[in-house]
Coordinates of C-alpha atoms in Angstrom, one line a residue:
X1 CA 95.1 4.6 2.1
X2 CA 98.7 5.4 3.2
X3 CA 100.7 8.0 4.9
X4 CA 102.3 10.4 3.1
X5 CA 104.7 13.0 3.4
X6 CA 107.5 15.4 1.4
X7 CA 110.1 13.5 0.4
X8 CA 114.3 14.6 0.3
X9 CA 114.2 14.2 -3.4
X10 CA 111.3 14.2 -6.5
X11 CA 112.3 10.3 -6.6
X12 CA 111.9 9.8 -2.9
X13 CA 108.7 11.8 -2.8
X14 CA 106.7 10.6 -5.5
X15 CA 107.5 7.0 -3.9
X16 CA 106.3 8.0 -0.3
X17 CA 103.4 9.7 -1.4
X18 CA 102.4 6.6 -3.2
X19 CA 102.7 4.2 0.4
X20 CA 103.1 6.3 2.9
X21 CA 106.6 -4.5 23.7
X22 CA 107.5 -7.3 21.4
X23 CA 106.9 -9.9 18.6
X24 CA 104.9 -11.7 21.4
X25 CA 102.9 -8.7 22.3
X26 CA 100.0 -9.7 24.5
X27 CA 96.1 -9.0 24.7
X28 CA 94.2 -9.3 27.9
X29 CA 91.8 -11.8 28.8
X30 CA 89.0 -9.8 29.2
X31 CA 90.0 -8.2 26.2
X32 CA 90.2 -11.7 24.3
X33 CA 87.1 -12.0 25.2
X34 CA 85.4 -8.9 24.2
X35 CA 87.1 -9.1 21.3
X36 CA 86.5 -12.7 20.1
X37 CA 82.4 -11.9 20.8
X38 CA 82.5 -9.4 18.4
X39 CA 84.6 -10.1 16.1
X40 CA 84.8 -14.6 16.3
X41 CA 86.3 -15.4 12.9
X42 CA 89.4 -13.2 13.7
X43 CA 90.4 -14.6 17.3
X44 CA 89.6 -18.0 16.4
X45 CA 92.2 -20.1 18.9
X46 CA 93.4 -17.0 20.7
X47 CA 93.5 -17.2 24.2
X48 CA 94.7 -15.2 27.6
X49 CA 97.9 -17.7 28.1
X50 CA 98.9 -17.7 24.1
X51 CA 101.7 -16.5 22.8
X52 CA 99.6 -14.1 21.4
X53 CA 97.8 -12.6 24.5
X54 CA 98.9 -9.5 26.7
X55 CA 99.7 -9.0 30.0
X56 CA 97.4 -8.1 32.2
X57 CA 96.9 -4.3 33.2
X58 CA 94.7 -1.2 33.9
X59 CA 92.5 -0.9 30.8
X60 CA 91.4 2.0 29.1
X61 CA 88.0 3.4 28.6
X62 CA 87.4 1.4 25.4
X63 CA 87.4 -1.9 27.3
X64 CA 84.8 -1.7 29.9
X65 CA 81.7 -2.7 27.1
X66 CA 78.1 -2.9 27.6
X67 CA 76.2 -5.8 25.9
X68 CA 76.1 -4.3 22.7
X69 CA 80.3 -4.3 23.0
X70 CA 80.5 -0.4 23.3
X71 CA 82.3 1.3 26.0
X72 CA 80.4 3.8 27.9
X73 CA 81.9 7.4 28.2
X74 CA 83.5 7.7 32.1
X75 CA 81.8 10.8 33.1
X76 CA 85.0 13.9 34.0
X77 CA 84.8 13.4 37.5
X78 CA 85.6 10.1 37.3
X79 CA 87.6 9.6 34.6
X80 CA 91.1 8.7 35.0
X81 CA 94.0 10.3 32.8
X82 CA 94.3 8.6 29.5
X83 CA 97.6 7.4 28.6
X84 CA 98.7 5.0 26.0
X85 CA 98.9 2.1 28.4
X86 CA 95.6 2.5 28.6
X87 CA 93.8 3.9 26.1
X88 CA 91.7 3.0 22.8
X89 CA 92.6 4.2 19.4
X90 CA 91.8 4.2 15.6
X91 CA 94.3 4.6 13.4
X92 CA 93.2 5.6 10.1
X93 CA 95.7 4.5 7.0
X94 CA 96.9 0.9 5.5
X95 CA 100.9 1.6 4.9
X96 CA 104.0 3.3 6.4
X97 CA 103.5 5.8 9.1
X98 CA 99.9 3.9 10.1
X99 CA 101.6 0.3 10.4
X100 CA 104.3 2.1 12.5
X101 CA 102.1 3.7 14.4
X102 CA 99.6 0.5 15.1
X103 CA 103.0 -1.6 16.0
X104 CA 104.1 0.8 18.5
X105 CA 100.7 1.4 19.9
X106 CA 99.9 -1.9 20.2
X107 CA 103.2 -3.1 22.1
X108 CA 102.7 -0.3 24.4
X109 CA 99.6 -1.9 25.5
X110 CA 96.9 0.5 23.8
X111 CA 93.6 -1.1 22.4
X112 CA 94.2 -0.7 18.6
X113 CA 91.5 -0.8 15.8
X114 CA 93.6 0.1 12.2
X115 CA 91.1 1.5 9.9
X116 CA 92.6 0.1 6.2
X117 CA 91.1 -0.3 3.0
X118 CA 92.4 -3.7 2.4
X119 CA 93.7 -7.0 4.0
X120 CA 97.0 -6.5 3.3
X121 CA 98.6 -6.2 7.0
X122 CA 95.5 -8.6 8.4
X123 CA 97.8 -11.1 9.9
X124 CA 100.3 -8.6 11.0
X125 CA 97.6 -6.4 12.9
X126 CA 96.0 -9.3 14.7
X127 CA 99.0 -11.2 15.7
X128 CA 99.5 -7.7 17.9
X129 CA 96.4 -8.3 19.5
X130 CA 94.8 -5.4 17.3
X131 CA 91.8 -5.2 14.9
X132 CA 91.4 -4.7 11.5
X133 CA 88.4 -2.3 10.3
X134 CA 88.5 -2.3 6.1
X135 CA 86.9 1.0 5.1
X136 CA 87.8 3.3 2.8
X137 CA 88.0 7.5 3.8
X138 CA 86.1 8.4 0.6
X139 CA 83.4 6.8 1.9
X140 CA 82.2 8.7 5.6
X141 CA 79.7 5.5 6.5
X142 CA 82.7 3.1 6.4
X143 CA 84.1 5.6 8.8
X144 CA 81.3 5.8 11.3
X145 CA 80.9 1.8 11.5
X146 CA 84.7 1.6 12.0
X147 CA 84.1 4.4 15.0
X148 CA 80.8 2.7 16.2
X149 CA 83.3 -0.1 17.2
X150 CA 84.0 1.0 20.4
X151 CA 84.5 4.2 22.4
X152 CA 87.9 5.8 21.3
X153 CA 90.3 7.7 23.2
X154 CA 92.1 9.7 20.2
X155 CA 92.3 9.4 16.4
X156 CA 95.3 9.4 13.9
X157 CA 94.6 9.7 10.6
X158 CA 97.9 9.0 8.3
X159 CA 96.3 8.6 4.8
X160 CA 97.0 10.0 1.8
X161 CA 96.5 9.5 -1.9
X162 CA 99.5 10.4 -3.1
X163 CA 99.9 12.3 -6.7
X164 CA 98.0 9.9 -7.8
X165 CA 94.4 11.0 -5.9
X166 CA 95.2 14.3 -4.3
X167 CA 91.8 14.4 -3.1
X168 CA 92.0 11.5 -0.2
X169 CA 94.3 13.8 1.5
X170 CA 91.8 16.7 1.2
X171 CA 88.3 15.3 1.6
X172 CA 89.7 11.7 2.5
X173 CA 90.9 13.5 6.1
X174 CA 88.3 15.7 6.2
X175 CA 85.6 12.5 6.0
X176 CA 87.5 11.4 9.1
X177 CA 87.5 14.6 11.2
X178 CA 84.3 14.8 10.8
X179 CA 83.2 11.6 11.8
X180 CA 85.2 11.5 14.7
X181 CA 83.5 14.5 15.7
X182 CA 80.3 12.9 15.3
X183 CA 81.2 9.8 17.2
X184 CA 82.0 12.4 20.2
X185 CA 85.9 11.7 20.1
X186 CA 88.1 13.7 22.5
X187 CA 91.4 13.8 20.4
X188 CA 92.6 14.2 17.1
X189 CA 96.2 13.8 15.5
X190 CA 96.4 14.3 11.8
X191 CA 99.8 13.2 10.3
X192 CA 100.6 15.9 7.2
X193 CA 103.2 17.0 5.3
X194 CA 106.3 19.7 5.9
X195 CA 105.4 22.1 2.6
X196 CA 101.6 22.3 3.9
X197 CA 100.4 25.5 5.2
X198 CA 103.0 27.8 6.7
X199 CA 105.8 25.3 6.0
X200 CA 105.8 26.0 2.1
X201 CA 108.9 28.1 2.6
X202 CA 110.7 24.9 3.8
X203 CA 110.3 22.9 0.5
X204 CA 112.9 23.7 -2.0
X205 CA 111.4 24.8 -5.9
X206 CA 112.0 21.4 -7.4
X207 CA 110.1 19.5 -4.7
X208 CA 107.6 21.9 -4.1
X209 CA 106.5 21.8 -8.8
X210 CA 106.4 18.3 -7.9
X211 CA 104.2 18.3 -4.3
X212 CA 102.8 21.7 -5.0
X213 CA 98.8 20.3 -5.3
X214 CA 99.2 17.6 -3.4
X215 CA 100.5 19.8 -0.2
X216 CA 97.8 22.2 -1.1
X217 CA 94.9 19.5 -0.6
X218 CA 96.7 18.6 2.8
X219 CA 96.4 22.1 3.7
X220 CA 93.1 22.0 3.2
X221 CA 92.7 18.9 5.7
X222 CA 94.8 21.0 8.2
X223 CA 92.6 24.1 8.6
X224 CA 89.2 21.9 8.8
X225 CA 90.9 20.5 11.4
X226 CA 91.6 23.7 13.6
X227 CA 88.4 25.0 12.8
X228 CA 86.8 22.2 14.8
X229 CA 85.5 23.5 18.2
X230 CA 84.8 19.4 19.0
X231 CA 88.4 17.8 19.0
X232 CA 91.5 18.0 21.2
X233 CA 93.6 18.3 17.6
X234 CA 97.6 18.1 16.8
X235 CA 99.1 18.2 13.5
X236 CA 102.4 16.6 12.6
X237 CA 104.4 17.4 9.4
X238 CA 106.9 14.9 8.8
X239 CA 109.9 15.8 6.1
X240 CA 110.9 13.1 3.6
X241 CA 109.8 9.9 4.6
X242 CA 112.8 6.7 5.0
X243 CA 111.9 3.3 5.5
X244 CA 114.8 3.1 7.8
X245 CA 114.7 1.7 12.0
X246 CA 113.8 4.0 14.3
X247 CA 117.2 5.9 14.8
X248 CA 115.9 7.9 17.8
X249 CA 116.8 11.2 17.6
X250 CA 113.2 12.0 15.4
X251 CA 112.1 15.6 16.9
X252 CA 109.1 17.8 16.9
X253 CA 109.9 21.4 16.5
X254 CA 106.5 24.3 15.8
X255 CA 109.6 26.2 13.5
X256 CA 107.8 25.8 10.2
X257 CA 110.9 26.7 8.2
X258 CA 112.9 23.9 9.1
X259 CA 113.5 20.8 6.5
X260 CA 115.1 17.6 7.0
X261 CA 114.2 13.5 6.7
X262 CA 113.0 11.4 8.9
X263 CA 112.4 7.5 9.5
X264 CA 108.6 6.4 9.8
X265 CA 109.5 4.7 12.9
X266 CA 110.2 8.0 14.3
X267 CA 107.8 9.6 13.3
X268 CA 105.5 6.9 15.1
X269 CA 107.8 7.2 18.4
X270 CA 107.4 10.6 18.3
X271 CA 103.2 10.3 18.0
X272 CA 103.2 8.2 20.7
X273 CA 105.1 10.6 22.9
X274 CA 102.6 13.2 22.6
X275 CA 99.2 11.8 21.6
X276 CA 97.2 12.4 25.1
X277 CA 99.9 15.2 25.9
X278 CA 98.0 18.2 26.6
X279 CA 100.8 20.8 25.9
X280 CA 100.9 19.6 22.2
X281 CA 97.2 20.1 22.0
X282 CA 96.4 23.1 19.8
X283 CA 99.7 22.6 17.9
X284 CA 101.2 22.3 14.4
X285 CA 105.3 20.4 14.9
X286 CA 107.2 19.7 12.2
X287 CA 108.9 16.5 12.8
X288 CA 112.7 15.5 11.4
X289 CA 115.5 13.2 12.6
X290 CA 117.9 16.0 14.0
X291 CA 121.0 13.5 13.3
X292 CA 120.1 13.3 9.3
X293 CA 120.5 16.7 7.0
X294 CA 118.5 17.1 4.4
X295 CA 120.3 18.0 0.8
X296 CA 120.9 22.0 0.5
X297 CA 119.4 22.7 3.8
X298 CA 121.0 25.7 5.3
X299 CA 122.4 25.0 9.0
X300 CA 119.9 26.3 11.8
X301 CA 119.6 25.9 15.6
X302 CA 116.1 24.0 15.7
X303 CA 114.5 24.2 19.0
X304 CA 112.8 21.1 20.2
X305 CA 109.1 20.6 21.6
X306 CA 109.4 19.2 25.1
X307 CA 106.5 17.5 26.1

């Protein structure tokens, strides 16, 4: 499963279609702990005071467990504001914009649980203190284990099949919409594609023969999604994917006509910046680095979300 996204060029887009804190990031004691019972094999010599364990804060909703190592549901009157500090996610997709998004969430002191269909990133995930959940999106009971895990604040589903298997970005997302609203989940943030929906004007000719069925099965994903009368829900349509750091000046814009590139890192950055914002609920941004032009695009004043 990976994140995928238009690219600037058919080279560039073919290629991100097909994979779309700090090092010593910290997890909790209790956390350790809750983790380790569940999960031994994978925290095997991880403790509170390694290098490997987080410092101690406020934890989210997912962390409180029962016996059975699921959180209960804080009822509305006394449930405090969810923020990433604090806060329990899945993140749904095995390359680019999902590894971003699981580094960034997990030095920012979220609970993390990365729902992959391989071992790949293993290592990687649980050195940040994070879990690994191997599923696969075409199959909705690998889903609802992953999701059965623990009581998640918000899910973000980045996968894709690329031109390769068009369909894991139609019924692939669709499989996980729908079992996050089974397991009751408040919030929902599906990473598409600029050239899905009403941004097909956006995508020049060439791009578009190329992307044309593969944007049309993510467009399916996106209207399933704000159909749903259970999820808090965002969309975010990133232009042609880079591999490049995190330049910072990634933005989120609901013009669907606008074009441009933009780093996965950025696109991560800017996830993170509105994932429990409630002004961005309801919303479909386009997301480009503002600092990077993309080929032929004509000049335009873009204006920026603000959260």
């Amino acid at each position: 499963m990976a994140a995928s996204t238009l690219s600037a060029s058919v080279a560039q887009a073919a290629a991100a279609l097909q994979c779309s804190g700090s090092s010593t990031a910290t997890i909790r004691a209790d956390r350790v702990s809750s983790a380790a019972a569940l999960f031994p094999s994978r925290f095997t010599g991880l403790s509170a005071s390694s290098p490997a364990s987080r410092s101690a804060r406020t934890p989210g909703r997912g962390v409180a467990r029962r016996a059975n190592g699921v959180a209960p549901r804080a009822s509305a009157e006394d449930e405090e504001p969810v923020t990433i500090d604090n806060s329990t996610v899945l993140v749904v997709g095995g390359g680019g914009v999902g590894m971003e998004v699981v580094r960034q969430l997990a030095k920012a002191g979220s609970w993390v649980t990365a729902l992959q269909r391989g071992e790949k990133f293993r290592k990687e995930i649980e050195g940040l203190g994070a879990m690994l959940a191997v599923g696969d999106v075409m199959a909705p009971g690998t889903i609802e284990k992953a999701l059965r895990g623990n009581t998640f604040d918000a899910v973000v589903s980045t996968v894709g099949g690329g031109l390769t298997d068009i369909k894991v970005d139609s019924d692939g997302n669709i499989n996980v919409i729908a079992a996050a609203e089974k397991a009751g989940v408040p919030r929902f943030l599906l990473v598409s594609s600029i050239g899905a929906g009403d941004s097909k004007a956006a995508v020049p000719g060439k791009e578009m023969d190329v992307l044309g069925p593969v944007l049309a099965e993510k467009e399916k994903s996106e209207e399933r999604l704000k159909a749903s009368d259970k999820l808090k829900w965002t969309i975010v349509r990133p232009g042609g994917l880079l591999s490049d750091a995190a330049s910072g000046s990634g933005i989120l814009t609901e013009d669907s006509s606008v074009v441009g590139v933009i780093s996965r890192a950025d696109v991560a950055q800017l996830i993170l910046r509105i994932l429990f914002e409630e002004k961005a609920e309801g919303k479909v941004f386009s997301a480009i680095d503002s600092q990077k032009k993309f080929p032929g695009a004509p000049e335009k004043e873009i204006v920026e979300f603000k959260a």
